[in-house]
mmCIF file of N, CA and C in Angstrom:
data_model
loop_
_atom_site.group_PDB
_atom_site.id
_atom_site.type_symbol
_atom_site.label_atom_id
_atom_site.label_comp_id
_atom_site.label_asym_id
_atom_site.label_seq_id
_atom_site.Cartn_x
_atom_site.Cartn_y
_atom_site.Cartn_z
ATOM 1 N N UNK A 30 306.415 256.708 -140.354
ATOM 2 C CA UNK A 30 307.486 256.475 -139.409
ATOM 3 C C UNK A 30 307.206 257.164 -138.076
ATOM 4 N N UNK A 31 307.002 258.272 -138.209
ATOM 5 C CA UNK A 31 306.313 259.341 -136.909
ATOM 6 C C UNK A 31 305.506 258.608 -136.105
ATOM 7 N N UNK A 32 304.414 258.002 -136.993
ATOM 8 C CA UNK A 32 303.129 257.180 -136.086
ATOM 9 C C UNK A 32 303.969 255.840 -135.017
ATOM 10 N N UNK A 33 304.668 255.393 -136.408
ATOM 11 C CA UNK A 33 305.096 254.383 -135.204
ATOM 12 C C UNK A 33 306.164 254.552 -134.171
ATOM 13 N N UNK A 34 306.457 255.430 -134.180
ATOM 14 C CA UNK A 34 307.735 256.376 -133.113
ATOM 15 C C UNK A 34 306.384 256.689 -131.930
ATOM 16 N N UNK A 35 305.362 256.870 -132.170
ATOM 17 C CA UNK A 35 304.571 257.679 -131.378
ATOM 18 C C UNK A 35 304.046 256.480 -130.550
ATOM 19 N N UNK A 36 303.600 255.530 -131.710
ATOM 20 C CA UNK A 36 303.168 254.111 -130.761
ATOM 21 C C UNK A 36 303.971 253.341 -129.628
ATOM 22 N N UNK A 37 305.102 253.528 -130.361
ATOM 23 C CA UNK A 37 306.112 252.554 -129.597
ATOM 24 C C UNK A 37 306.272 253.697 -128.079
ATOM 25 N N UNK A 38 306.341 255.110 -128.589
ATOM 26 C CA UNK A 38 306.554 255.658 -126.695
ATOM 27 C C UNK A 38 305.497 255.173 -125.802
ATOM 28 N N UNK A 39 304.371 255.227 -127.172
ATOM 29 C CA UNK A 39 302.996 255.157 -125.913
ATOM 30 C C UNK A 39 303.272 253.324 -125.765
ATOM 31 N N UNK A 40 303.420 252.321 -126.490
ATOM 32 C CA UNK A 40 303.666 251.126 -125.666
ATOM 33 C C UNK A 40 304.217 251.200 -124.966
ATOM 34 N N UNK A 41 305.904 251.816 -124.609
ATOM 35 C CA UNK A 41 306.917 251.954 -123.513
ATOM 36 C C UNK A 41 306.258 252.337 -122.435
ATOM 37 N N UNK A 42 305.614 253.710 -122.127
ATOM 38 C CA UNK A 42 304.830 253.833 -121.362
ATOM 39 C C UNK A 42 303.712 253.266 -120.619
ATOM 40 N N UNK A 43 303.511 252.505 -121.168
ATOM 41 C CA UNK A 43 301.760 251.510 -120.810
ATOM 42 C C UNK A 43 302.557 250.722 -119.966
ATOM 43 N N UNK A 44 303.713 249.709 -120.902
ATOM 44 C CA UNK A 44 304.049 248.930 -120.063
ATOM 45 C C UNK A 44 305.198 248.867 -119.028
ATOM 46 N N UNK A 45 305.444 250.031 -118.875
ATOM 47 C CA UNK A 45 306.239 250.845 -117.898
ATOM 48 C C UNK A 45 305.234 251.219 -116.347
ATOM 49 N N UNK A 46 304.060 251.520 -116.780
ATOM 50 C CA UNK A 46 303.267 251.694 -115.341
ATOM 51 C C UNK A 46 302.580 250.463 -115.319
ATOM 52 N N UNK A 47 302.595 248.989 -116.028
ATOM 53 C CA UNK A 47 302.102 248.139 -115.631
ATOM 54 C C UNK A 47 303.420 247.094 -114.909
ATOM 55 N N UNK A 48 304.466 247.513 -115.062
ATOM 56 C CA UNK A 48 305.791 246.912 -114.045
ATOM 57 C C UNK A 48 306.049 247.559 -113.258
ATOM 58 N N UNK A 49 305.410 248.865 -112.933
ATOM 59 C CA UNK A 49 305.678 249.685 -111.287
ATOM 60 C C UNK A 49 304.553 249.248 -110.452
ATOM 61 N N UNK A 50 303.151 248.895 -111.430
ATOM 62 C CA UNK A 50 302.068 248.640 -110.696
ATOM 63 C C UNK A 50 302.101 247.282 -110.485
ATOM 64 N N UNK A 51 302.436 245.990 -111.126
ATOM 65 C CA UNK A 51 302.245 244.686 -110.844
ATOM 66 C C UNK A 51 303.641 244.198 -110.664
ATOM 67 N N UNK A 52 303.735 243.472 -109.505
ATOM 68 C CA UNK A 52 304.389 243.002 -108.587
ATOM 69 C C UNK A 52 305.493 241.775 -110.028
ATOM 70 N N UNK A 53 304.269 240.787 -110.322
ATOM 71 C CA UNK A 53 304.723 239.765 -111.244
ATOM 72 C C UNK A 53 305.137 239.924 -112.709
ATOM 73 N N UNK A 54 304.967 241.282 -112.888
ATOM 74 C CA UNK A 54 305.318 241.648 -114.054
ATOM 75 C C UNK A 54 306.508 242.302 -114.217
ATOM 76 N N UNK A 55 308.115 241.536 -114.508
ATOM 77 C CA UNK A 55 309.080 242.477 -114.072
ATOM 78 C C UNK A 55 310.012 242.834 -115.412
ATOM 79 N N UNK A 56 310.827 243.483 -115.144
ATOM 80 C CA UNK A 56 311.973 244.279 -116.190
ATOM 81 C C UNK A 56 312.683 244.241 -114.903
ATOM 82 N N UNK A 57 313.883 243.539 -115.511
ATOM 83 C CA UNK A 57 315.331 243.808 -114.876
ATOM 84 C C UNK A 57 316.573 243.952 -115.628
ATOM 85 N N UNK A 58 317.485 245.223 -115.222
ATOM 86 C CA UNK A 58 318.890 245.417 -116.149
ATOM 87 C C UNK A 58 319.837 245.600 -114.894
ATOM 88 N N UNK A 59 321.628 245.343 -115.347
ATOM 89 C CA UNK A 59 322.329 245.979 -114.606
ATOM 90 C C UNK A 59 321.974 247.745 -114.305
ATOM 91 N N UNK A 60 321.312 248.057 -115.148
ATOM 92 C CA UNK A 60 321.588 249.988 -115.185
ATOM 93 C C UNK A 60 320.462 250.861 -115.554
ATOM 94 N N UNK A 61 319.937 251.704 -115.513
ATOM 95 C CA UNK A 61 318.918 252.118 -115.492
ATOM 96 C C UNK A 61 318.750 252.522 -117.114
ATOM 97 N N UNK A 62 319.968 252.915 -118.184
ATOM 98 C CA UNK A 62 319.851 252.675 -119.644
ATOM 99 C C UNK A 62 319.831 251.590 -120.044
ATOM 100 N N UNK A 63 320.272 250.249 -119.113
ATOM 101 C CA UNK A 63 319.891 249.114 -119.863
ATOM 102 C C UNK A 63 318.229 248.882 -119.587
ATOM 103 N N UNK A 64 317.858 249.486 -118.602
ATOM 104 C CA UNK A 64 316.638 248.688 -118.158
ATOM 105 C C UNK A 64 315.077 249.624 -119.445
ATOM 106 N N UNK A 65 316.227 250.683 -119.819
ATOM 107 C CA UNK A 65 315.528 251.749 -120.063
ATOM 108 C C UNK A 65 315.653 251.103 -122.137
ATOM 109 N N UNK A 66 316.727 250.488 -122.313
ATOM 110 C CA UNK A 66 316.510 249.758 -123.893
ATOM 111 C C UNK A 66 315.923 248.326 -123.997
ATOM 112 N N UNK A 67 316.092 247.907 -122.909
ATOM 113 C CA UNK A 67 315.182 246.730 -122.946
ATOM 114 C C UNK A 67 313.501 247.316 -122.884
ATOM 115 N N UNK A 68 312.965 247.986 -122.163
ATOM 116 C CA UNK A 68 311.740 248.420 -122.283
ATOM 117 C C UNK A 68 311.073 248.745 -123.978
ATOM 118 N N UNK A 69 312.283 249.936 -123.996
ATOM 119 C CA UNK A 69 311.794 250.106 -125.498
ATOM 120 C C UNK A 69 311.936 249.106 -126.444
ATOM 121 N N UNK A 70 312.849 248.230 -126.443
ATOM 122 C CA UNK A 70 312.648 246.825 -127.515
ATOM 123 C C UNK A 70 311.557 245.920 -127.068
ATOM 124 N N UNK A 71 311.468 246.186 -125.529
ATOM 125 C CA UNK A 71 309.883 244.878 -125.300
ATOM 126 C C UNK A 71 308.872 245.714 -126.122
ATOM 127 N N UNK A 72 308.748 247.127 -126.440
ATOM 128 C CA UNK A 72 307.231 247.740 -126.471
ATOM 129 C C UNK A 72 307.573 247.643 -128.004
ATOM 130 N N UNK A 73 308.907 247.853 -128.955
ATOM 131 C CA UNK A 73 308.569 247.515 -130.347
ATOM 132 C C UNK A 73 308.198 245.810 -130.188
ATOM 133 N N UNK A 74 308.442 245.067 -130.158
ATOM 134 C CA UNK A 74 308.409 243.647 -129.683
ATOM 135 C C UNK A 74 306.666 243.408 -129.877
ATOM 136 N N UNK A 75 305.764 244.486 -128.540
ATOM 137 C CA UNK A 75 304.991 244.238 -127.897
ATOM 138 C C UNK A 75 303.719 244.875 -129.332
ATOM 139 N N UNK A 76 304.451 245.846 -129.797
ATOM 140 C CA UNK A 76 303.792 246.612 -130.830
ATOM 141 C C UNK A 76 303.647 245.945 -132.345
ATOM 142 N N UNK A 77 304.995 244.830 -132.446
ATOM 143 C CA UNK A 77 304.943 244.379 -133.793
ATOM 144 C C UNK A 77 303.572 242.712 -133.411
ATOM 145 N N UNK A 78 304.061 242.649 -132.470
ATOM 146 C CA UNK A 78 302.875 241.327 -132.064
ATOM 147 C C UNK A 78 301.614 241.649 -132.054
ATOM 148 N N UNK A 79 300.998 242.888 -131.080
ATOM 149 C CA UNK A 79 299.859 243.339 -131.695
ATOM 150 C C UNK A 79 299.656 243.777 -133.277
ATOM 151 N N UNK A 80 300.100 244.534 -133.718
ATOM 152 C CA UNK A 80 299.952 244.460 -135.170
ATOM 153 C C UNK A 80 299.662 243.046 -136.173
ATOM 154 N N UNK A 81 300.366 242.197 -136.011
ATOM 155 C CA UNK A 81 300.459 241.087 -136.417
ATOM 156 C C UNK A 81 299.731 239.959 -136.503
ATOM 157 N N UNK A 82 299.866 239.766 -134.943
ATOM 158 C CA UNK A 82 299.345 238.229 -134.385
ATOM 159 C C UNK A 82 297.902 238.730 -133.811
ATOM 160 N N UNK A 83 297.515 239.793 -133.743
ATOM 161 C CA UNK A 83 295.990 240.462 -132.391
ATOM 162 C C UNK A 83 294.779 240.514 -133.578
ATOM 163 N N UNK A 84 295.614 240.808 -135.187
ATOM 164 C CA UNK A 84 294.291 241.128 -135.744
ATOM 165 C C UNK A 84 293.601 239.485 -136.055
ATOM 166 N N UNK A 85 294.533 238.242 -136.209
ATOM 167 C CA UNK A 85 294.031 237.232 -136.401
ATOM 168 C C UNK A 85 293.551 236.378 -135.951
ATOM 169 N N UNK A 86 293.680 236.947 -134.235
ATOM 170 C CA UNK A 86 293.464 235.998 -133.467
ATOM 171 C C UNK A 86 291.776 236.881 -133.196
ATOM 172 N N UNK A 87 292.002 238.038 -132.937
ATOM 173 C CA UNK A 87 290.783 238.903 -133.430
ATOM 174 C C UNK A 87 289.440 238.713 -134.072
ATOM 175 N N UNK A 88 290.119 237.799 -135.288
ATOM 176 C CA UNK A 88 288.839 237.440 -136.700
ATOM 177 C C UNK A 88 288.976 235.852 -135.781
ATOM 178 N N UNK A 89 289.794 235.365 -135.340
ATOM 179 C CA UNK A 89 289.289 233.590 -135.160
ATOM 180 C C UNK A 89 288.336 233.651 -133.638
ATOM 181 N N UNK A 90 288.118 234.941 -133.293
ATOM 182 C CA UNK A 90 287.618 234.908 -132.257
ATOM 183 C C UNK A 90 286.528 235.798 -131.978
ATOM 184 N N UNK A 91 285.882 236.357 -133.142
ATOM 185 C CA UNK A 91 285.065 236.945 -133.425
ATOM 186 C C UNK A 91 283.576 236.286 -132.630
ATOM 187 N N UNK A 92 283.091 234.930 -132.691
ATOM 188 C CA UNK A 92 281.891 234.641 -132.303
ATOM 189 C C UNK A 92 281.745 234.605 -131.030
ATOM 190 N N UNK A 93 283.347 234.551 -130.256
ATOM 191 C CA UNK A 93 283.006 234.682 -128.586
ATOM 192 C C UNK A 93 283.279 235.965 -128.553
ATOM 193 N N UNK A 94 283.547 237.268 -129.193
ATOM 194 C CA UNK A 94 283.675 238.604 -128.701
ATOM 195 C C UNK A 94 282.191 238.962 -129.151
ATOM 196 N N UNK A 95 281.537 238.164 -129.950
ATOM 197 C CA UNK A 95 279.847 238.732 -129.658
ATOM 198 C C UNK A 95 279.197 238.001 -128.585
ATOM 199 N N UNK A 96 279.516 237.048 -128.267
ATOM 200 C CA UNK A 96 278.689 236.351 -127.497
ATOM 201 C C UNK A 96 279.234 236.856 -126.185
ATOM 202 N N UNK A 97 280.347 236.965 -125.776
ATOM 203 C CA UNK A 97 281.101 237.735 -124.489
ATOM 204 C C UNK A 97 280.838 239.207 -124.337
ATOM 205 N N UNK A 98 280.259 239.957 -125.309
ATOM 206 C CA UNK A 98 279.969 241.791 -125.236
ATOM 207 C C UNK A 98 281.343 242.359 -125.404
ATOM 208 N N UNK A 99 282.050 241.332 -125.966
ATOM 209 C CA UNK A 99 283.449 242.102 -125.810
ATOM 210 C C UNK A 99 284.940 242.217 -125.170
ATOM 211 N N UNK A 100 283.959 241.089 -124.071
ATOM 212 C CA UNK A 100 284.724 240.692 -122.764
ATOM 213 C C UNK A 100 286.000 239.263 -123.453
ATOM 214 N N UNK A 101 285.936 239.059 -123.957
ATOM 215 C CA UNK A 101 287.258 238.292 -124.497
ATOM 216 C C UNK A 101 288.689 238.997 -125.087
ATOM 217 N N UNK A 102 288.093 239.853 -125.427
ATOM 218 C CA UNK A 102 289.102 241.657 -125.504
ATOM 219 C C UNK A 102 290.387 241.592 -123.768
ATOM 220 N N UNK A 103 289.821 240.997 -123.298
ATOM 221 C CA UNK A 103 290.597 241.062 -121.737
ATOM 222 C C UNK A 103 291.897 239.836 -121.808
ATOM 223 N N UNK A 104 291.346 238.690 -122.606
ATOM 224 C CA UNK A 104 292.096 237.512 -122.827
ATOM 225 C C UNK A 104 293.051 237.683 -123.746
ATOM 226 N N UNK A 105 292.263 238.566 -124.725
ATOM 227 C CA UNK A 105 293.780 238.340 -125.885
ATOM 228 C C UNK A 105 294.383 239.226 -125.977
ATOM 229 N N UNK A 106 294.092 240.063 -125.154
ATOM 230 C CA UNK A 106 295.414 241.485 -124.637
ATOM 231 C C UNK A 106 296.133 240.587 -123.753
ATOM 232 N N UNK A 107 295.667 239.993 -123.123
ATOM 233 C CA UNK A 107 296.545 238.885 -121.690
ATOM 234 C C UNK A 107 297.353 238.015 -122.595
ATOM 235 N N UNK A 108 296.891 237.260 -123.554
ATOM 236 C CA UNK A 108 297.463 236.362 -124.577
ATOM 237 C C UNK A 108 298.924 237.052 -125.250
ATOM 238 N N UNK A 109 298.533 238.146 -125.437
ATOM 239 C CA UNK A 109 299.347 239.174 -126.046
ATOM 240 C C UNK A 109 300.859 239.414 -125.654
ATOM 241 N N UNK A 110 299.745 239.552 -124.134
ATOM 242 C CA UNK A 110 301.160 239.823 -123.297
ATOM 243 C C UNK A 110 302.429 238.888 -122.811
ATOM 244 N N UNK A 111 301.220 238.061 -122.980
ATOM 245 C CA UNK A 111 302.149 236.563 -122.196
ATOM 246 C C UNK A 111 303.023 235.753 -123.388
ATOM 247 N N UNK A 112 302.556 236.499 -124.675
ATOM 248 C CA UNK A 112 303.376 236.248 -126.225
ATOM 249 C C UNK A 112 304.165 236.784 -126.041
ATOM 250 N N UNK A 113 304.584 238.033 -125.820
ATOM 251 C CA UNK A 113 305.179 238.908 -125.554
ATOM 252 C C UNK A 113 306.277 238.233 -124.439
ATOM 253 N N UNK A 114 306.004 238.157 -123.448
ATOM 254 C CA UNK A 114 306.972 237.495 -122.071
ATOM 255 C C UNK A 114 307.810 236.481 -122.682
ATOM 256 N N UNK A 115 307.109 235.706 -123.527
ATOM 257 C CA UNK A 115 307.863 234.101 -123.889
ATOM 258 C C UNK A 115 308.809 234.787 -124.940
ATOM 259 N N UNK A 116 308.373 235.515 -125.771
ATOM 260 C CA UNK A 116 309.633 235.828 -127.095
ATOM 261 C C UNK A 116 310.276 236.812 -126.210
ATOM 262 N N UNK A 117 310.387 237.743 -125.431
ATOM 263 C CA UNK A 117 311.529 238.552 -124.996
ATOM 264 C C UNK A 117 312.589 237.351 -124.195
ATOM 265 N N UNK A 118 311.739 236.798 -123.663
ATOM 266 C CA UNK A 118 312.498 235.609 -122.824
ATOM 267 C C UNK A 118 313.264 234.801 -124.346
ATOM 268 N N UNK A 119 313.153 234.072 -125.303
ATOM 269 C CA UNK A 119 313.948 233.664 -126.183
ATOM 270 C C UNK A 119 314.926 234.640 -126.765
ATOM 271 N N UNK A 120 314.997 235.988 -126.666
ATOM 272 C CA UNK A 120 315.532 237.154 -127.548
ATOM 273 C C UNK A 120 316.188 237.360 -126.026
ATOM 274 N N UNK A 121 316.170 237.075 -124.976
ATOM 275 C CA UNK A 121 317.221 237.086 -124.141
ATOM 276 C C UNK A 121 316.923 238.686 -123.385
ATOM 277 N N UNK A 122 315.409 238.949 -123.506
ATOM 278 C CA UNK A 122 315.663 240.497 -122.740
ATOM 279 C C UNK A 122 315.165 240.066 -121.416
ATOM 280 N N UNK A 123 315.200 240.820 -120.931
ATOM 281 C CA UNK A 123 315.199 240.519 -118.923
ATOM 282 C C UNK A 123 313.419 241.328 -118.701
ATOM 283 N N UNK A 124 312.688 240.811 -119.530
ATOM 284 C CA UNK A 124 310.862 240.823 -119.628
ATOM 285 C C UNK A 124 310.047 240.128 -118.950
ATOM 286 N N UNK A 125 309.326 240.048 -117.842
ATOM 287 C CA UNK A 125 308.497 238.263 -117.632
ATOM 288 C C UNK A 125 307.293 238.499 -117.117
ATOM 289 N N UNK A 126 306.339 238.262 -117.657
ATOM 290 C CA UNK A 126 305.093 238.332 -116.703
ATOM 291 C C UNK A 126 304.832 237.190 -116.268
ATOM 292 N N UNK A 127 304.161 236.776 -115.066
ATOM 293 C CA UNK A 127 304.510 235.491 -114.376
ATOM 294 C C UNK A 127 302.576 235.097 -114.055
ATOM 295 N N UNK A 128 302.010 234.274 -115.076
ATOM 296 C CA UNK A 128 300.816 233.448 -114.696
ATOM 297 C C UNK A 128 299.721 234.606 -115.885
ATOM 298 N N UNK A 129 298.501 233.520 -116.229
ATOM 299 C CA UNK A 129 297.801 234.408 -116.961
ATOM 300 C C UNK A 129 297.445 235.750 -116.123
ATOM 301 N N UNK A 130 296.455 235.742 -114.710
ATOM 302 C CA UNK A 130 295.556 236.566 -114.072
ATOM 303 C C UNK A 130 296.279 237.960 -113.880
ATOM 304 N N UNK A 131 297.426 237.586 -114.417
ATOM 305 C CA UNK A 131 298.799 238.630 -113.967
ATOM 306 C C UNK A 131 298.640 239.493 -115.217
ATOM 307 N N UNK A 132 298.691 238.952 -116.091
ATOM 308 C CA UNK A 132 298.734 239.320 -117.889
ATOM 309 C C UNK A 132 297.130 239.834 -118.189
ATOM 310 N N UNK A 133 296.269 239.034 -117.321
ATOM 311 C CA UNK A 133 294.729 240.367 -117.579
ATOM 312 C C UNK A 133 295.116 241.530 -116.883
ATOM 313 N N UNK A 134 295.594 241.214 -115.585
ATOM 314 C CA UNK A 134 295.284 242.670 -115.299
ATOM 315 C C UNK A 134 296.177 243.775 -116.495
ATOM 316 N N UNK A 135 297.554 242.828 -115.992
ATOM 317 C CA UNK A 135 298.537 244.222 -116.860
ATOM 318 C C UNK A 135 297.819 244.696 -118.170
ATOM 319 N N UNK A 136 297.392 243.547 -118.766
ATOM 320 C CA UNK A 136 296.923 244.037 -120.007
ATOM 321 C C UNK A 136 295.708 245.420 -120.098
ATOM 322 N N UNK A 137 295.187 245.191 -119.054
ATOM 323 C CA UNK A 137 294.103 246.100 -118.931
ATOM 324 C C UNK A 137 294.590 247.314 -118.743
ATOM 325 N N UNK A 138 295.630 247.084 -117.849
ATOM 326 C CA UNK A 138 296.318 248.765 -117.195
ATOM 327 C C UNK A 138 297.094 249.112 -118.700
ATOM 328 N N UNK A 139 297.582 248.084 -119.496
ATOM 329 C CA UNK A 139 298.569 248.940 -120.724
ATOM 330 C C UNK A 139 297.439 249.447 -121.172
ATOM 331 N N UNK A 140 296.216 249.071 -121.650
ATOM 332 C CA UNK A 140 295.405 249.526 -122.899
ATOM 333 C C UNK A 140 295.224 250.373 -122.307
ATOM 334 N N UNK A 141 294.638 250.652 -121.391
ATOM 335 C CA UNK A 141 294.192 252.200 -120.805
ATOM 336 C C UNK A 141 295.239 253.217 -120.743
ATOM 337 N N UNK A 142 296.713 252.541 -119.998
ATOM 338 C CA UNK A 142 297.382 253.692 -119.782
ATOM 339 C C UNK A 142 297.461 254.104 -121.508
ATOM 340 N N UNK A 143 298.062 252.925 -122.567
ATOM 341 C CA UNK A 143 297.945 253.204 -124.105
ATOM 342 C C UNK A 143 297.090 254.337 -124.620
ATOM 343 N N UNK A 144 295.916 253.836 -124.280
ATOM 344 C CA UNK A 144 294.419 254.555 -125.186
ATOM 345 C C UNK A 144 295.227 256.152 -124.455
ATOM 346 N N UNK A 145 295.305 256.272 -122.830
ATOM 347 C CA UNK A 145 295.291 257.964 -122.861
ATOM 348 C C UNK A 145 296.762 258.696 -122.792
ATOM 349 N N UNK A 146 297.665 257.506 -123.537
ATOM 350 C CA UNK A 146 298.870 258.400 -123.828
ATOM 351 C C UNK A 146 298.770 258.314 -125.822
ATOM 352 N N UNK A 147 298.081 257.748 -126.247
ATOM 353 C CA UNK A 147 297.761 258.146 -127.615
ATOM 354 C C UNK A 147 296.683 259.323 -127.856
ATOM 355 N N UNK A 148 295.790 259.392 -126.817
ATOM 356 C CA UNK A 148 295.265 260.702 -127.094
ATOM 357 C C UNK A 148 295.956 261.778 -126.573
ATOM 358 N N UNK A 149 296.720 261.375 -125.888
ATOM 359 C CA UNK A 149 297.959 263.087 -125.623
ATOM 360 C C UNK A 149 298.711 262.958 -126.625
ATOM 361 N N UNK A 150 299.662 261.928 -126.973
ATOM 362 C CA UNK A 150 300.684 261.963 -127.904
ATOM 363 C C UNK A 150 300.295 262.604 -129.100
ATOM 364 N N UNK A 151 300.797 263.234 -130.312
ATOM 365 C CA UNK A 151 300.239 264.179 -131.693
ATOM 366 C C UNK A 151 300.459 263.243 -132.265
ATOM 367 N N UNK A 152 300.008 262.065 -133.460
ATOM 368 C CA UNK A 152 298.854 261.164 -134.347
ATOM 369 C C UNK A 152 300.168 260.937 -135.431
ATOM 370 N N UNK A 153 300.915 262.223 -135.381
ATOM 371 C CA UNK A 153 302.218 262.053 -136.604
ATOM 372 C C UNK A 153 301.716 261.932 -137.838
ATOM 373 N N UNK A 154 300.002 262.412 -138.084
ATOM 374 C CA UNK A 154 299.926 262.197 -139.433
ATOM 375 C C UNK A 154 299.607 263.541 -140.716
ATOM 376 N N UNK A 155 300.528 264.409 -139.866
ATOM 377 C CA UNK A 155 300.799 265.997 -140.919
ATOM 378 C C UNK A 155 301.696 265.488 -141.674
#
């Protein structure tokens, strides 16, 4: 339970400096606690889809992540995201990233900001 308490801040976070940094990528609430529970339900949202849907698309896409060095890793974090945009948008949260080129970049800025708020965050696994 810890771990995934830990994941979900570090998703909130990732995709918290990828809607201050990209213009097309927005969160909107009346209030700064609404804007502030919609975030955290996009990043469980954002966290149960990677878990889920990233490892399979992962294995069906295995022969272009060798043949790409890896570089298809950029698409299905973008894919991810833009999964992500369409179901918050049906679940009615105020989420949108607007065009793929929008969803590489962000995607790039979450994993990174991700990767170095999971190596600060403590692992939760004492």
């Amino acid at each position: 339970m810890m771990n995934f308490l830990v994941k979900t801040i570090a998703n909130a976070g990732a995709l918290a400096v990828a809607i201050w940094l990209i213009q097309n990528i927005t969160l909107t609430g009346d209030s700064t606690g609404k804007k502030a529970l919609t975030l955290v339900l996009v990043a469980v949202l954002f966290g149960v889809i990677n878990f889920i849907v990233k490892p399979v698309v992962q294995l069906l896409t295995l022969p272009l992540f060798i043949l790409t060095l890896g570089l298809i890793t950029l698409v299905i974090n973008a894919l991810m995201l833009l999964l992500t945009s369409w179901l918050a948008d049906k679940l009615d949260l105020s989420f949108h990233v607007e065009g793929f080129w929008t969803a590489v970049l962000g995607g790039l800025i979450i994993s990174i900001v991700s990767w170095a708020l999971n190596v600060v965050l403590p692992d939760g696994k004492d």
